[in-house]
């Protein structure tokens, strides 16, 4: 098959008609001629011409064979002068003149098409030089409105086209593409742009492209970019609902609704009333109300449902229509938080029903009851640190259960600091008893806001825990009023008689919790292992905190216990020593109890110490176990000897305090005579005096300006010295003195 290339065939009009010329290559390839033979025939033909005609590029027709010419740097041969003699028949090896002319026309069309494609490629390459990613960023994030990535690229390309055309139409620069006229340049650009269907530059004719370029801003990036954003975006020309707002004719205030919205939203929300209706009857009622107040055409049912069901409408109306609880769970925004890193940072408390057990009522009927438990969970590790079941046959959660669960959590945590706990608003956590308990153990106690259970991490913890219960046949439900997909299948609910007893259910729950705490999670660790990684600020809990939870409680009257606190437990007496009883603690207790003759206090005690509180719960002091001596030297030891010295020292201090009180009272009475009652010796406390001013004045009067005061002071010191001397000569116990020195 003969394949032609551009330039293989030429046609030239001459006096005798059209002469068809074929390229030197065709004779070599298709007629199988050699270069030497063609060179020879060219020379022979040229020699046959007069010298004056041999200089032409296109040699004239002499009638001889092998007429040739040199065009575009190649040799061509006239087809009508190629010989067709035996044995070669060169002419028959080539197509006819008509076939050659047809092939030439096809090649010419293809050549022009290739030229057009080249021009188009060159133009698009120049457009790429004007394309900027900054334009894409603007249309994606800064324009009004913003566009997706695909539309933004189209708008940026449209701007690049307008920039390129504006530049290349000035000064005839378009001729660089091989185009002679500006109209040709516009035609090529129109042909390319039309097929792209660019956002902001949808044109079909050269006229529309010229108009677009003529209105394109010459300067200003933002002006040029916004030029391509159609005004159809964001306009409300077709809008009817919400377009013309109502106005209060008394105050002139423009209300946020038009007549359609005012009626529609009021019907949809039904503010202050519990009833809700479907949208169809609401639409019917809307049309009736609109006809009463306005002559406007009512919106279609489709439009009515669209407005009521829109996302932004639900944000505003769901609370009034469905209630606060639903709104908080479905629409109300929340505070996002990072996952906790350390155990003991936050505990969560919640209660719910778990596995079922059987019990017998007073009539002997076998009944089924779910075991209600309260869980204290560590949020960071998901470790269930404490739990407590309800009593048999009961389904209420009580403060007593909370106390038991908290005690277990304290023990599980190694009696370390428990920083915070969050609970729901159930009475088991919000009663005064529970508040006091939680406040005494946790540094911070908070309850979730009402109707916002999703804010309680314990809800999530309980959901995760209940997933482990579904494999037990005595777990019959997951939550109160659950949907059908979360309810137990009644076909497989066991008979009451085969259910475990209460004691067995409690043991089962203990095993389930232990398995849950030691089950590996996605990272390969268990909640128990995570629970060991406690907060760096954790430290052992204060003993008083622990006693407030674990210790015994009673009330005693201490005025006649002579410096001790005595409590009875199981017919055994426990004695605790009140610290600094004679040097301030007795006065502190008297003040705390209202200076009554009898001082009745609340005692929280264990076998190591007792904490004294007022009956109202105000802490006073901690009393250690009293050290006891023995009455026989035969049974004495180091500890009993120390106890003797310690208590003798307390006796001596108490006696000295009593003597000192007596002497100071006598001294004060001696100063109360008419001659010494002046501002320098003794003064009555003035309520207008500040404490510092009064003390300074008294010190000045007693130490500087009153010789009588100095004499009295000296006399008092002499008496004290003589008193101490007398004690030494009277033979004070040397063992007690030695212990005192220790």
Coordinates of C-alpha atoms in Angstrom, one line a residue, residues 224-584:
X224 CA -10.5 40.5 37.9
X225 CA -11.3 37.4 39.9
X226 CA -14.8 38.6 41.0
X227 CA -15.5 39.4 37.3
X228 CA -16.0 35.7 36.7
X229 CA -18.4 35.1 39.6
X230 CA -21.9 35.2 38.3
X231 CA -24.6 37.2 40.0
X232 CA -26.8 34.1 40.0
X233 CA -24.9 32.9 43.0
X234 CA -26.7 33.7 46.3
X235 CA -29.5 35.8 44.8
X236 CA -33.0 35.5 46.1
X237 CA -34.8 36.8 43.0
X238 CA -37.1 33.7 43.0
X239 CA -37.5 33.7 46.8
X240 CA -41.0 34.3 48.3
X241 CA -40.7 33.0 51.9
X242 CA -38.7 35.2 54.2
X243 CA -38.1 38.0 51.7
X244 CA -40.3 40.7 53.0
X245 CA -40.1 41.0 56.8
X246 CA -42.9 42.1 59.1
X247 CA -42.6 45.5 60.8
X248 CA -43.9 46.5 64.2
X249 CA -45.9 49.6 63.3
X250 CA -45.8 50.9 66.9
X251 CA -42.0 50.8 67.5
X252 CA -40.8 50.6 63.9
X253 CA -38.8 47.5 64.6
X254 CA -38.2 45.1 61.8
X255 CA -39.1 41.6 62.9
X256 CA -37.0 38.6 61.9
X257 CA -39.9 36.8 60.1
X258 CA -42.3 37.4 57.3
X259 CA -45.9 36.4 57.4
X260 CA -45.2 32.9 56.0
X261 CA -42.4 32.2 58.5
X262 CA -44.3 33.6 61.5
X263 CA -47.3 31.3 60.9
X264 CA -45.3 28.3 59.8
X265 CA -42.7 28.3 62.7
X266 CA -45.4 29.0 65.3
X267 CA -47.4 26.0 64.2
X268 CA -44.4 23.8 63.9
X269 CA -42.9 24.5 67.3
X270 CA -46.3 25.0 69.2
X271 CA -44.4 26.9 71.9
X272 CA -45.3 26.2 75.5
X273 CA -47.5 23.2 74.6
X274 CA -46.7 19.5 74.6
X275 CA -48.6 18.4 71.5
X276 CA -46.9 17.9 68.1
X277 CA -48.6 17.4 64.7
X278 CA -47.4 16.0 61.4
X279 CA -46.4 18.4 58.7
X280 CA -49.4 17.7 56.4
X281 CA -52.1 18.9 58.9
X282 CA -49.8 21.8 59.9
X283 CA -49.6 22.8 56.3
X284 CA -53.4 22.8 56.0
X285 CA -53.6 24.9 59.1
X286 CA -51.0 27.3 57.7
X287 CA -53.0 27.9 54.6
X288 CA -56.1 28.8 56.6
X289 CA -54.2 31.2 58.9
X290 CA -52.4 32.8 55.9
X291 CA -55.7 33.5 54.2
X292 CA -56.9 35.2 57.3
X293 CA -53.9 37.5 57.7
X294 CA -52.7 38.0 54.1
X295 CA -53.5 37.8 50.4
X296 CA -50.2 36.1 49.6
X297 CA -50.3 32.8 47.8
X298 CA -49.4 30.0 50.3
X299 CA -46.3 28.0 49.7
X300 CA -46.5 24.5 48.3
X301 CA -46.5 21.5 50.7
X302 CA -43.1 20.5 49.3
X303 CA -41.7 24.0 50.2
X304 CA -43.4 23.9 53.6
X305 CA -41.8 20.6 54.5
X306 CA -38.4 21.8 53.1
X307 CA -38.4 24.9 55.4
X308 CA -39.5 22.9 58.4
X309 CA -36.9 20.1 57.9
X310 CA -33.9 22.2 56.9
X311 CA -30.8 21.8 59.1
X312 CA -30.6 25.4 60.2
X313 CA -34.4 25.4 61.0
X314 CA -33.9 22.3 63.2
X315 CA -31.2 24.1 65.1
X316 CA -33.7 26.8 66.1
X317 CA -36.9 24.9 66.5
X318 CA -36.0 21.4 67.8
X319 CA -35.7 22.6 71.4
X320 CA -39.2 24.0 71.4
X321 CA -40.8 21.2 69.4
X322 CA -39.0 18.1 70.9
X323 CA -37.8 19.2 74.3
X324 CA -34.5 20.2 75.9
X325 CA -33.3 16.6 76.4
X326 CA -33.6 15.7 72.7
X327 CA -32.1 19.0 71.7
X328 CA -29.1 18.6 74.0
X329 CA -28.4 15.1 72.6
X330 CA -28.9 15.8 69.0
X331 CA -28.1 19.5 68.2
X332 CA -26.5 21.3 71.2
X333 CA -22.8 21.8 70.6
X334 CA -20.4 20.4 73.2
X335 CA -16.9 20.9 74.6
X336 CA -14.4 18.6 72.9
X337 CA -11.6 17.3 75.0
X338 CA -8.5 15.2 74.7
X339 CA -8.2 11.7 76.1
X340 CA -7.0 11.6 79.6
X341 CA -3.5 10.2 80.1
X342 CA -3.4 9.3 83.8
X343 CA -5.5 7.2 86.1
X344 CA -7.1 9.0 89.1
X345 CA -7.5 12.2 87.0
X346 CA -11.2 11.7 86.7
X347 CA -13.7 9.1 88.0
X348 CA -17.2 8.7 86.7
X349 CA -20.1 7.3 88.7
X350 CA -23.3 5.8 87.2
X351 CA -25.9 3.1 88.0
X352 CA -28.0 0.8 85.8
X353 CA -29.6 -2.6 85.6
X354 CA -27.4 -5.6 84.7
X355 CA -28.0 -9.3 84.9
X356 CA -31.2 -10.9 86.1
X357 CA -31.7 -13.1 89.2
X358 CA -34.6 -14.8 90.8
X359 CA -36.1 -14.1 94.3
X360 CA -39.2 -15.2 96.1
X361 CA -41.8 -12.6 97.4
X362 CA -43.7 -12.9 100.6
X363 CA -46.2 -15.2 99.0
X364 CA -43.5 -17.6 97.8
X365 CA -43.8 -16.7 94.1
X366 CA -40.6 -16.9 92.1
X367 CA -40.0 -13.5 90.5
X368 CA -37.4 -12.0 88.3
X369 CA -35.4 -8.9 89.1
X370 CA -32.4 -7.2 87.4
X371 CA -29.4 -6.6 89.6
X372 CA -28.9 -2.9 89.8
X373 CA -25.3 -1.8 90.4
X374 CA -23.5 1.5 90.8
X375 CA -20.1 1.6 89.1
X376 CA -17.2 3.9 89.9
X377 CA -15.0 3.9 86.8
X378 CA -11.6 5.6 86.1
X379 CA -12.2 7.5 82.8
X380 CA -8.6 7.4 81.6
X381 CA -8.0 3.6 82.0
X382 CA -11.7 2.4 81.8
X383 CA -11.0 0.4 84.9
X384 CA -14.0 -0.3 87.1
X385 CA -12.5 0.6 90.5
X386 CA -15.5 0.2 92.6
X387 CA -19.1 -1.2 92.4
X388 CA -22.0 -2.0 94.7
X389 CA -25.2 -4.0 94.1
X390 CA -28.7 -3.0 95.3
X391 CA -30.3 -5.1 98.0
X392 CA -32.2 -8.3 97.0
X393 CA -35.6 -7.6 95.5
X394 CA -34.9 -3.8 95.1
X395 CA -34.1 -1.8 92.0
X396 CA -33.4 1.6 93.6
X397 CA -29.9 3.1 93.7
X398 CA -29.1 4.5 97.2
X399 CA -26.5 6.6 98.9
X400 CA -25.5 3.5 100.8
X401 CA -24.6 1.8 97.5
X402 CA -22.6 4.9 96.5
X403 CA -20.6 4.7 99.8
X404 CA -19.8 1.0 99.2
X405 CA -18.7 1.7 95.7
X406 CA -16.5 4.6 96.7
X407 CA -14.9 2.6 99.5
X408 CA -14.0 -0.2 97.0
X409 CA -12.6 2.5 94.6
X410 CA -10.4 3.9 97.3
X411 CA -9.0 0.5 98.2
X412 CA -8.5 -0.4 94.5
X413 CA -6.6 2.8 93.9
X414 CA -4.2 2.1 96.8
X415 CA -5.6 4.9 99.0
X416 CA -4.1 7.5 96.6
X417 CA -5.4 11.0 95.7
X418 CA -8.7 10.9 93.8
X419 CA -8.8 14.2 91.9
X420 CA -12.3 14.5 90.5
X421 CA -15.6 12.6 90.0
X422 CA -18.5 13.4 87.7
X423 CA -21.9 11.9 88.3
X424 CA -25.4 12.3 86.9
X425 CA -28.2 13.9 88.9
X426 CA -29.6 10.8 90.5
X427 CA -30.4 11.0 94.2
X428 CA -27.8 8.3 94.9
X429 CA -25.2 11.0 94.1
X430 CA -26.9 14.3 94.9
X431 CA -28.3 13.6 98.4
X432 CA -26.7 15.5 101.2
X433 CA -25.2 12.3 102.6
X434 CA -23.6 11.4 99.2
X435 CA -22.4 15.0 98.7
X436 CA -20.6 15.0 102.0
X437 CA -19.1 11.6 101.2
X438 CA -17.9 12.5 97.7
X439 CA -16.6 15.9 98.8
X440 CA -14.5 14.4 101.6
X441 CA -12.8 12.0 99.2
X442 CA -12.5 13.7 95.8
X443 CA -10.8 17.0 95.3
X444 CA -13.6 18.1 93.0
X445 CA -17.1 16.9 92.6
X446 CA -19.4 17.9 89.8
X447 CA -22.7 16.7 88.3
X448 CA -23.7 16.9 84.7
X449 CA -26.2 19.5 83.6
X450 CA -29.7 18.2 83.7
X451 CA -31.0 16.6 80.4
X452 CA -27.5 16.2 79.1
X453 CA -26.5 12.6 79.9
X454 CA -24.0 12.6 77.0
X455 CA -21.7 14.8 79.1
X456 CA -21.3 11.9 81.6
X457 CA -18.3 9.7 80.7
X458 CA -19.9 7.0 82.8
X459 CA -22.6 6.6 80.1
X460 CA -20.0 5.6 77.7
X461 CA -18.3 3.3 80.2
X462 CA -21.6 1.6 81.0
X463 CA -22.4 1.1 77.3
X464 CA -19.0 -0.6 76.8
X465 CA -19.5 -2.7 79.9
X466 CA -22.9 -3.8 78.8
X467 CA -21.6 -5.1 75.6
X468 CA -19.8 -7.8 77.6
X469 CA -23.1 -8.8 79.2
X470 CA -24.9 -9.7 76.0
X471 CA -23.3 -13.1 75.9
X472 CA -25.1 -14.1 79.2
X473 CA -28.6 -15.5 78.9
X474 CA -29.7 -13.7 82.1
X475 CA -29.0 -10.3 80.6
X476 CA -32.4 -9.4 79.3
X477 CA -32.3 -5.8 78.3
X478 CA -29.9 -2.9 77.7
X479 CA -31.7 0.2 78.8
X480 CA -35.0 1.6 79.9
X481 CA -37.6 1.7 77.1
X482 CA -35.1 0.4 74.5
X483 CA -35.9 0.2 70.8
X484 CA -36.8 -3.2 69.3
X485 CA -33.3 -3.8 68.1
X486 CA -31.9 -3.4 71.6
X487 CA -34.6 -5.5 73.4
X488 CA -34.1 -9.1 74.4
X489 CA -35.6 -11.8 72.2
X490 CA -38.6 -13.1 74.2
X491 CA -38.2 -16.6 72.6
X492 CA -34.9 -17.1 74.5
X493 CA -35.7 -15.5 77.8
X494 CA -35.2 -18.2 80.5
X495 CA -37.8 -19.2 83.0
X496 CA -37.5 -17.5 86.4
X497 CA -36.7 -20.8 88.1
X498 CA -33.5 -21.3 86.1
X499 CA -32.1 -17.9 86.8
X500 CA -29.3 -17.5 89.4
X501 CA -30.1 -16.4 92.9
X502 CA -29.2 -13.0 94.2
X503 CA -26.0 -14.2 95.8
X504 CA -25.0 -16.1 92.6
X505 CA -25.8 -13.0 90.5
X506 CA -23.5 -10.8 92.7
X507 CA -20.7 -13.4 92.3
X508 CA -21.4 -13.5 88.6
X509 CA -21.1 -9.7 88.4
X510 CA -17.8 -9.7 90.3
X511 CA -16.4 -12.2 87.8
X512 CA -17.6 -10.1 84.9
X513 CA -16.1 -7.0 86.2
X514 CA -12.8 -8.7 86.9
X515 CA -12.8 -10.1 83.3
X516 CA -13.6 -6.6 82.0
X517 CA -10.7 -5.0 83.9
X518 CA -8.3 -7.6 82.6
X519 CA -9.4 -7.8 79.0
X520 CA -6.9 -6.6 76.4
X521 CA -7.9 -3.5 74.4
X522 CA -6.9 -2.5 70.9
X523 CA -3.4 -1.3 72.0
X524 CA -2.8 -4.6 73.8
X525 CA -3.0 -3.2 77.3
X526 CA -5.7 -4.0 79.9
X527 CA -7.7 -1.5 82.0
X528 CA -6.0 -2.9 85.1
X529 CA -2.5 -2.1 83.6
X530 CA -3.6 1.4 82.6
X531 CA -5.0 2.0 86.0
X532 CA -1.5 1.5 87.4
X533 CA -0.2 4.6 85.5
X534 CA -1.5 7.1 88.0
X535 CA -1.3 10.9 87.8
X536 CA 2.2 12.2 88.9
X537 CA 0.6 14.4 91.6
X538 CA -1.0 11.4 93.3
X539 CA 0.0 10.9 96.9
X540 CA -1.3 9.0 99.9
X541 CA -4.7 10.2 101.1
X542 CA -4.9 12.0 104.4
X543 CA -5.7 9.7 107.3
X544 CA -8.6 11.9 108.3
X545 CA -10.1 11.5 104.8
X546 CA -9.9 7.8 105.1
X547 CA -11.4 7.7 108.5
X548 CA -14.3 9.8 107.4
X549 CA -15.2 6.9 105.1
X550 CA -14.0 3.7 106.7
X551 CA -14.0 4.5 110.5
X552 CA -16.6 4.3 113.2
X553 CA -18.8 7.2 114.3
X554 CA -20.2 8.1 117.6
X555 CA -20.9 11.1 119.9
X556 CA -19.4 11.6 123.4
X557 CA -19.4 14.3 126.1
X558 CA -15.8 15.0 127.0
X559 CA -15.9 17.5 129.8
X560 CA -15.4 14.9 132.5
X561 CA -13.0 12.6 130.5
X562 CA -10.1 14.7 131.8
X563 CA -8.1 15.1 128.6
X564 CA -9.1 11.9 127.0
X565 CA -11.8 10.6 124.6
X566 CA -13.3 7.3 125.5
X567 CA -15.5 5.2 123.2
X568 CA -16.9 1.7 123.5
X569 CA -17.0 -0.9 120.9
X570 CA -18.2 -4.5 121.5
X571 CA -17.9 -4.1 125.3
X572 CA -14.3 -2.8 125.0
X573 CA -13.1 0.6 125.9
X574 CA -10.9 2.6 123.6
X575 CA -9.1 5.6 124.9
X576 CA -7.6 8.5 122.9
X577 CA -5.5 11.4 124.1
X578 CA -6.6 15.0 123.3
X579 CA -3.5 16.9 122.1
X580 CA -2.5 20.2 123.8
X581 CA -5.5 19.8 126.0
X582 CA -4.4 22.3 128.6
X583 CA -2.6 24.8 126.2
X584 CA -5.4 25.8 124.0

